[in-house]
Amino acid sequence: MTHLRAVGTLARNFAPPSLAEMAELVGLVHDLGKATPFFQQRLNNPQFADPAANHAYIGALFGAWVAQQRGFDALAVFLAVARHHGPLRTPAALLPDPDDIDPPDFLTVDRQGLRRVLRALCRQIPEVAKSWPSLCEKLALPDPTPFLQGEIWDILRELCEEAWRLKVHALPTLHDPQARRRYWEINILFSALIDADKKLAAQYQNPERVRLPRDLVVRYLATTSSRASPLQGQRRVLFETVARQVSLRPLPELFPALLTLTAPTGAGKTLAVLHAALTIRARVEEECGWSPRIIYALPYINLIEQTASVVRNVLVTGGFDPDDVLIEHHHLAPLVRRGASHTAAQAANQDQFEEDLDVDEALLLAESWDAEIVLTTFVQVFHTLVGYQNRSLKKLHTLVSGSILILDEVQALDAHYWPLLRALLADLPEWNVTVILMTATQPRLVESGAALELVDPPLTDYPSRVVLQPIAPQTIPELAEAIAGIRDRSQLIVVNSIRVSLELYRALERYSFPYLYYLSTNITPRDRRRRLAEIQKLLLAREPVVLVSTQVVEAGIDVDFQVGWREWGPLESLLQVAGRINRNAEQSLAFLRVIPLQEGQGERVYGRILLEAARSHLPEAMSDLELIQRLDCYFQTIEQRISQAHAEALLKAVASLDYDRPNVDCRKLGASVPLSCFRLIEELPALSIVVEQDDHATTAIKKVLNALALEHPHERRLAVREAFHELEYYTITPLLQRAVGNLPPPLLHGREDLRLITCEQLESFYDEKTGFKWDLNQFV
C-alpha cells in the first residue's frame, strides 16, 4: 500500500495538470492485482507460469471501472495499467470481441493467451475480495464490492466495444489535432506511471533542479578568441538578431511555440540557439515560476560528441560542473539483459499481457531525461513521440512537462515521414513545449506561417562561398587521379557508402599524400574524435589535408577545406558538404564538384526520387546561395513525388490507438500499419563491437564486468551506467550482414550481439586507418 500511494503521488506530480488526477489513479491501482496467493507464488518461484499470477489485467479493469465513475477516460486508464510492465498494445489486441464475453470459460475467444488471462480473472476475483475492500478504503478508492460481484464484466464489455469501434471505424480527421489528443493523453499517462513505478522501486532520487543564468553563452564568448574570418561580422549579427528576438518578443510568442532558426552553415547557429534556449528558459522562470528543460537533439551520435564539447565549455566557463546539469542519451544498447530463468510458457504469455522487466534493466534501457540540458538523437526523440515501447515512453512526461526542444540539422529527417512529423510537432506547443527547428536548409516540417523565424531580419550581405559544379561521370581511379592533380590544396571528398569510401581511400594511398585521412562509422568514436581534432589543427595551419569520408562529416562538423568533391546526393546533403568548403570565406570562391560515380550506390542509399529531384534543381553550376533559393521548390517537388502512404497510415494509427499487434509483419500491411512499424531510420540487424585500443579501453571493459557482478541492483545500475558510458568511446555498431564474415568473439557469455576485439586481436579485426576489417563485397 505504501508503494501504491507513493507511485500515485509521484505519477500525479509527473503528469500535466489536466491529467494529474488520472495519473494518481493509475498509480494507486497499478499493483492491486498482486494481492493474490498466485502472485506470491511467482515471487517465491519465478518458474511459476499460472496466468492468475499476472497482476496487471485485473488491476487495469478495476482502474477503468473507477475512471468511469469519476468521468475519466476508462480505456486510457485500462491501457496504462494493463501494459505498465511492457509496451503499449492496440486495444483490440488486449480485449476480446464484445460477443465473446462469456465467463467463466470464454470458449469463443480464439486467442489462447487472452483466453487464459480472462479465465484467470474468475480465480483472482474471490482472492482479491479478501483484501481489496480494506486496501481501497485506505487508498481513498471506491468500494470494489460491486465491481467484484459482476460489474467487472460490464466494464470489460464496454472496453471491448470501444476497442472494436477503434478497430473497424474509418477516421476521416487524421490531420485534426483533436483526433490525436487522446493518443497524447494515453501516452503521457502511461509515461508518468511507468517512470514513477520504476524510480520508486529502484529507490531513485530525482536530482535537484539547477538554475542556469541566461547569459552563460555571452560569458563564454567574452572569454574566447576565434580565428579572424570575413564571417565574424555575420556571426555577430546572427547572434544579436536571435538574442533580440528572444529578449523582446512577448513570452507567449516564444513559449510554448514553434520556432525556426535558419542560417547558412558556419554562421554560428549552435551558440545562438543555446543562448536562445537559455533566455527563453530564464523568462519562463521569471514570469511563470518554473524551469523548462532544454532537450537538444541531433541526427547523429558523432554530432552529439561535438555539440557536447561546446555545451560543456559554456557550462564550465559559467562555473558549472557539466555532470550536474548535462546528460547525453542516445541509442547504444545497455549491457544488462533479461534473466534466462523465464520459461517459454511465461515468455509467450507475458509477450501480450504482462512483460515483467527487472527494474534495474528497465532503468538502463531508458534513462530519464532528468537534467537541465539533455543531448540526444532524433531517434530517441521521435521514437518517444511516435511511441509504444515502455523504454521509449518512460521519458515522454519529462518532455511534455515543459521543455525547449531543439532539433538541429532537421534536413536529415526522412521526407517520407514529413506529414507524420509535421502533425506531431504542431501538437507539442499544446503540451507546454517550444520546438526550435534549426538548419541551413529548412525542410517542410511546419505549415506556412505556423512558426516564428528567429533570424528576422535574415542575414544580408552573407557572402557566396562555394560554387556547386556537376561534372561528368567518373570511376574511382579517375576521381583519385583528379584529386591527386591538385594535391597542393586541402580537399574533402564525401561519398555515399562505406564500400566506395574504402575503395577510394585505398586508391588515393598510391599517391603518397602527406596528409591523407579517413572518416566513417567504420572507426570508433575515439578514433573519429582524435582524427577530427588532428585534421582541424592541420587545416588551421593551411596544410593540404585530403579527407575521404561518408556522410558523417556533412552536418555540424567544423572544418574548412579549400576544395570539395561530393557524390550525387539530395540537395540538402550537397549544401551541407558545401558548408565545409571555404567555410570561413577566406577564398573569393571555392568549388564543390558533384560527381556521378560509376561504382556509386546513390539510389540504393537515397532512392531514385531524391536524386532525380536534386539533378533537376542543379542542372548546371551555381553558387550555394543560388541553390538555397531553390530549396522551397525542391522540397515541394520531393513531397509531391515521394510516397506519403506510410506516414498517412501511421497518422491513422495514432488516431485509432493502433500501437502494436501480435505477429506484425510491417512489410505486408500496406495502408494499415501499427505504430510499431515506425522506424525513423530503417536499420538492419546490427551488433556492437568493443575495440580494446588502449589502456583506457581495458579499464572500461574491466569496469563493466565488475559492475555486472555487483549483487545490489541499485549499485549495479549506477556502476553499469558509468562503465558503459566509458565503453561507448570504443564501440562501433556495424550491420550484422556486413560483419558476419569476420566476427570477433563475444564480450559476455550468451551475448552474441556484443563482441570484443582484444588488443591482441587488433591486427586481425581493426585497421588503425580505416577501422573494422570485413569483406568489401559485403559493404553498402
PDB file of N, CA, C and O in Angstrom, residues 388-427:
ATOM      1  N   TYR A 388       5.361   3.539 -28.526  1.00  0.00           N
ATOM      2  CA  TYR A 388       4.576   2.443 -27.958  1.00  0.00           C
ATOM      3  C   TYR A 388       5.415   1.620 -26.987  1.00  0.00           C
ATOM      4  O   TYR A 388       4.893   0.936 -26.125  1.00  0.00           O
ATOM      5  N   GLN A 389       6.749   1.729 -27.087  1.00  0.00           N
ATOM      6  CA  GLN A 389       7.609   0.909 -26.242  1.00  0.00           C
ATOM      7  C   GLN A 389       7.761   1.516 -24.847  1.00  0.00           C
ATOM      8  O   GLN A 389       7.889   2.730 -24.694  1.00  0.00           O
ATOM      9  N   ASN A 390       7.791   0.648 -23.873  1.00  0.00           N
ATOM     10  CA  ASN A 390       7.937   1.068 -22.479  1.00  0.00           C
ATOM     11  C   ASN A 390       9.181   1.933 -22.294  1.00  0.00           C
ATOM     12  O   ASN A 390       9.127   3.013 -21.701  1.00  0.00           O
ATOM     13  N   ARG A 391      10.296   1.480 -22.828  1.00  0.00           N
ATOM     14  CA  ARG A 391      11.560   2.177 -22.591  1.00  0.00           C
ATOM     15  C   ARG A 391      11.612   3.531 -23.292  1.00  0.00           C
ATOM     16  O   ARG A 391      12.345   4.424 -22.865  1.00  0.00           O
ATOM     17  N   SER A 392      10.861   3.700 -24.396  1.00  0.00           N
ATOM     18  CA  SER A 392      10.833   4.993 -25.084  1.00  0.00           C
ATOM     19  C   SER A 392       9.878   5.962 -24.399  1.00  0.00           C
ATOM     20  O   SER A 392      10.197   7.138 -24.217  1.00  0.00           O
ATOM     21  N   LEU A 393       8.710   5.477 -24.014  1.00  0.00           N
ATOM     22  CA  LEU A 393       7.688   6.357 -23.449  1.00  0.00           C
ATOM     23  C   LEU A 393       7.990   6.766 -22.019  1.00  0.00           C
ATOM     24  O   LEU A 393       7.403   7.724 -21.514  1.00  0.00           O
ATOM     25  N   LYS A 394       8.912   6.091 -21.371  1.00  0.00           N
ATOM     26  CA  LYS A 394       9.234   6.411 -19.990  1.00  0.00           C
ATOM     27  C   LYS A 394       9.605   7.883 -19.805  1.00  0.00           C
ATOM     28  O   LYS A 394       9.323   8.494 -18.794  1.00  0.00           O
ATOM     29  N   LYS A 395      10.219   8.497 -20.803  1.00  0.00           N
ATOM     30  CA  LYS A 395      10.677   9.876 -20.676  1.00  0.00           C
ATOM     31  C   LYS A 395       9.742  10.886 -21.314  1.00  0.00           C
ATOM     32  O   LYS A 395      10.031  12.082 -21.295  1.00  0.00           O
ATOM     33  N   LEU A 396       8.607  10.436 -21.877  1.00  0.00           N
ATOM     34  CA  LEU A 396       7.712  11.372 -22.554  1.00  0.00           C
ATOM     35  C   LEU A 396       7.198  12.450 -21.614  1.00  0.00           C
ATOM     36  O   LEU A 396       7.124  13.632 -21.981  1.00  0.00           O
ATOM     37  N   HIS A 397       6.828  12.081 -20.399  1.00  0.00           N
ATOM     38  CA  HIS A 397       6.261  13.080 -19.483  1.00  0.00           C
ATOM     39  C   HIS A 397       7.274  14.182 -19.182  1.00  0.00           C
ATOM     40  O   HIS A 397       6.885  15.327 -18.924  1.00  0.00           O
ATOM     41  N   THR A 398       8.571  13.850 -19.201  1.00  0.00           N
ATOM     42  CA  THR A 398       9.593  14.879 -18.985  1.00  0.00           C
ATOM     43  C   THR A 398       9.577  15.892 -20.115  1.00  0.00           C
ATOM     44  O   THR A 398       9.704  17.098 -19.888  1.00  0.00           O
ATOM     45  N   LEU A 399       9.395  15.403 -21.332  1.00  0.00           N
ATOM     46  CA  LEU A 399       9.334  16.293 -22.495  1.00  0.00           C
ATOM     47  C   LEU A 399       8.131  17.219 -22.420  1.00  0.00           C
ATOM     48  O   LEU A 399       8.242  18.432 -22.645  1.00  0.00           O
ATOM     49  N   VAL A 400       6.968  16.669 -22.072  1.00  0.00           N
ATOM     50  CA  VAL A 400       5.746  17.478 -22.123  1.00  0.00           C
ATOM     51  C   VAL A 400       5.432  18.174 -20.807  1.00  0.00           C
ATOM     52  O   VAL A 400       4.429  18.881 -20.726  1.00  0.00           O
ATOM     53  N   SER A 401       6.277  18.001 -19.809  1.00  0.00           N
ATOM     54  CA  SER A 401       6.063  18.744 -18.564  1.00  0.00           C
ATOM     55  C   SER A 401       6.667  20.137 -18.655  1.00  0.00           C
ATOM     56  O   SER A 401       6.698  20.870 -17.671  1.00  0.00           O
ATOM     57  N   GLY A 402       7.112  20.507 -19.832  1.00  0.00           N
ATOM     58  CA  GLY A 402       7.686  21.823 -20.057  1.00  0.00           C
ATOM     59  C   GLY A 402       9.118  21.699 -20.525  1.00  0.00           C
ATOM     60  O   GLY A 402      10.001  21.366 -19.737  1.00  0.00           O
ATOM     61  N   SER A 403       9.355  21.894 -21.817  1.00  0.00           N
ATOM     62  CA  SER A 403      10.715  21.772 -22.327  1.00  0.00           C
ATOM     63  C   SER A 403      10.891  22.645 -23.555  1.00  0.00           C
ATOM     64  O   SER A 403       9.925  23.087 -24.185  1.00  0.00           O
ATOM     65  N   ILE A 404      12.145  22.889 -23.861  1.00  0.00           N
ATOM     66  CA  ILE A 404      12.541  23.569 -25.091  1.00  0.00           C
ATOM     67  C   ILE A 404      13.273  22.534 -25.918  1.00  0.00           C
ATOM     68  O   ILE A 404      14.368  22.094 -25.550  1.00  0.00           O
ATOM     69  N   LEU A 405      12.663  22.095 -27.002  1.00  0.00           N
ATOM     70  CA  LEU A 405      13.187  21.015 -27.831  1.00  0.00           C
ATOM     71  C   LEU A 405      13.867  21.615 -29.060  1.00  0.00           C
ATOM     72  O   LEU A 405      13.208  22.191 -29.923  1.00  0.00           O
ATOM     73  N   ILE A 406      15.175  21.481 -29.118  1.00  0.00           N
ATOM     74  CA  ILE A 406      15.954  21.969 -30.259  1.00  0.00           C
ATOM     75  C   ILE A 406      16.214  20.792 -31.189  1.00  0.00           C
ATOM     76  O   ILE A 406      16.796  19.782 -30.783  1.00  0.00           O
ATOM     77  N   LEU A 407      15.767  20.915 -32.426  1.00  0.00           N
ATOM     78  CA  LEU A 407      16.026  19.899 -33.441  1.00  0.00           C
ATOM     79  C   LEU A 407      17.033  20.488 -34.425  1.00  0.00           C
ATOM     80  O   LEU A 407      16.679  21.298 -35.280  1.00  0.00           O
ATOM     81  N   ASP A 408      18.281  20.096 -34.264  1.00  0.00           N
ATOM     82  CA  ASP A 408      19.379  20.651 -35.055  1.00  0.00           C
ATOM     83  C   ASP A 408      19.608  19.773 -36.283  1.00  0.00           C
ATOM     84  O   ASP A 408      19.597  18.545 -36.182  1.00  0.00           O
ATOM     85  N   GLU A 409      19.844  20.416 -37.423  1.00  0.00           N
ATOM     86  CA  GLU A 409      20.040  19.719 -38.694  1.00  0.00           C
ATOM     87  C   GLU A 409      18.798  18.914 -39.080  1.00  0.00           C
ATOM     88  O   GLU A 409      18.862  17.733 -39.432  1.00  0.00           O
ATOM     89  N   VAL A 410      17.633  19.571 -39.044  1.00  0.00           N
ATOM     90  CA  VAL A 410      16.377  18.863 -39.312  1.00  0.00           C
ATOM     91  C   VAL A 410      16.255  18.402 -40.753  1.00  0.00           C
ATOM     92  O   VAL A 410      15.378  17.592 -41.077  1.00  0.00           O
ATOM     93  N   GLN A 411      17.128  18.908 -41.633  1.00  0.00           N
ATOM     94  CA  GLN A 411      17.074  18.457 -43.018  1.00  0.00           C
ATOM     95  C   GLN A 411      17.396  16.972 -43.134  1.00  0.00           C
ATOM     96  O   GLN A 411      17.109  16.342 -44.153  1.00  0.00           O
ATOM     97  N   ALA A 412      17.967  16.393 -42.082  1.00  0.00           N
ATOM     98  CA  ALA A 412      18.327  14.977 -42.118  1.00  0.00           C
ATOM     99  C   ALA A 412      17.127  14.055 -41.924  1.00  0.00           C
ATOM    100  O   ALA A 412      17.244  12.841 -42.126  1.00  0.00           O
ATOM    101  N   LEU A 413      15.969  14.589 -41.548  1.00  0.00           N
ATOM    102  CA  LEU A 413      14.790  13.747 -41.326  1.00  0.00           C
ATOM    103  C   LEU A 413      14.245  13.231 -42.661  1.00  0.00           C
ATOM    104  O   LEU A 413      14.136  13.982 -43.634  1.00  0.00           O
ATOM    105  N   ASP A 414      13.879  11.972 -42.677  1.00  0.00           N
ATOM    106  CA  ASP A 414      13.400  11.301 -43.884  1.00  0.00           C
ATOM    107  C   ASP A 414      12.123  11.965 -44.405  1.00  0.00           C
ATOM    108  O   ASP A 414      11.122  12.082 -43.687  1.00  0.00           O
ATOM    109  N   ALA A 415      12.139  12.374 -45.674  1.00  0.00           N
ATOM    110  CA  ALA A 415      10.984  13.068 -46.271  1.00  0.00           C
ATOM    111  C   ALA A 415       9.735  12.195 -46.285  1.00  0.00           C
ATOM    112  O   ALA A 415       8.612  12.720 -46.299  1.00  0.00           O
ATOM    113  N   HIS A 416       9.892  10.880 -46.276  1.00  0.00           N
ATOM    114  CA  HIS A 416       8.719  10.005 -46.250  1.00  0.00           C
ATOM    115  C   HIS A 416       7.865  10.250 -45.007  1.00  0.00           C
ATOM    116  O   HIS A 416       6.648  10.003 -45.019  1.00  0.00           O
ATOM    117  N   TYR A 417       8.491  10.723 -43.936  1.00  0.00           N
ATOM    118  CA  TYR A 417       7.781  10.894 -42.672  1.00  0.00           C
ATOM    119  C   TYR A 417       7.324  12.334 -42.431  1.00  0.00           C
ATOM    120  O   TYR A 417       6.769  12.617 -41.369  1.00  0.00           O
ATOM    121  N   TRP A 418       7.569  13.246 -43.358  1.00  0.00           N
ATOM    122  CA  TRP A 418       7.231  14.645 -43.101  1.00  0.00           C
ATOM    123  C   TRP A 418       5.779  14.857 -42.670  1.00  0.00           C
ATOM    124  O   TRP A 418       5.535  15.594 -41.702  1.00  0.00           O
ATOM    125  N   PRO A 419       4.771  14.264 -43.322  1.00  0.00           N
ATOM    126  CA  PRO A 419       3.381  14.515 -42.870  1.00  0.00           C
ATOM    127  C   PRO A 419       3.143  14.093 -41.418  1.00  0.00           C
ATOM    128  O   PRO A 419       2.461  14.789 -40.663  1.00  0.00           O
ATOM    129  N   LEU A 420       3.710  12.961 -41.030  1.00  0.00           N
ATOM    130  CA  LEU A 420       3.552  12.481 -39.656  1.00  0.00           C
ATOM    131  C   LEU A 420       4.276  13.397 -38.675  1.00  0.00           C
ATOM    132  O   LEU A 420       3.688  13.843 -37.673  1.00  0.00           O
ATOM    133  N   LEU A 421       5.530  13.717 -38.955  1.00  0.00           N
ATOM    134  CA  LEU A 421       6.315  14.533 -38.029  1.00  0.00           C
ATOM    135  C   LEU A 421       5.776  15.951 -37.966  1.00  0.00           C
ATOM    136  O   LEU A 421       5.768  16.571 -36.899  1.00  0.00           O
ATOM    137  N   ARG A 422       5.304  16.470 -39.094  1.00  0.00           N
ATOM    138  CA  ARG A 422       4.726  17.813 -39.120  1.00  0.00           C
ATOM    139  C   ARG A 422       3.524  17.891 -38.187  1.00  0.00           C
ATOM    140  O   ARG A 422       3.359  18.854 -37.427  1.00  0.00           O
ATOM    141  N   ALA A 423       2.674  16.870 -38.225  1.00  0.00           N
ATOM    142  CA  ALA A 423       1.476  16.861 -37.378  1.00  0.00           C
ATOM    143  C   ALA A 423       1.850  16.773 -35.900  1.00  0.00           C
ATOM    144  O   ALA A 423       1.307  17.509 -35.062  1.00  0.00           O
ATOM    145  N   LEU A 424       2.785  15.889 -35.552  1.00  0.00           N
ATOM    146  CA  LEU A 424       3.127  15.703 -34.145  1.00  0.00           C
ATOM    147  C   LEU A 424       3.878  16.908 -33.589  1.00  0.00           C
ATOM    148  O   LEU A 424       3.653  17.301 -32.434  1.00  0.00           O
ATOM    149  N   LEU A 425       4.758  17.499 -34.374  1.00  0.00           N
ATOM    150  CA  LEU A 425       5.461  18.698 -33.910  1.00  0.00           C
ATOM    151  C   LEU A 425       4.488  19.850 -33.699  1.00  0.00           C
ATOM    152  O   LEU A 425       4.631  20.636 -32.760  1.00  0.00           O
ATOM    153  N   ALA A 426       3.476  19.945 -34.557  1.00  0.00           N
ATOM    154  CA  ALA A 426       2.472  21.001 -34.400  1.00  0.00           C
ATOM    155  C   ALA A 426       1.663  20.824 -33.121  1.00  0.00           C
ATOM    156  O   ALA A 426       1.145  21.803 -32.562  1.00  0.00           O
ATOM    157  N   ASP A 427       1.556  19.590 -32.626  1.00  0.00           N
ATOM    158  CA  ASP A 427       0.807  19.336 -31.391  1.00  0.00           C
ATOM    159  C   ASP A 427       1.581  19.740 -30.136  1.00  0.00           C
ATOM    160  O   ASP A 427       0.977  20.005 -29.087  1.00  0.00           O
TER     161      ASP A 427
END
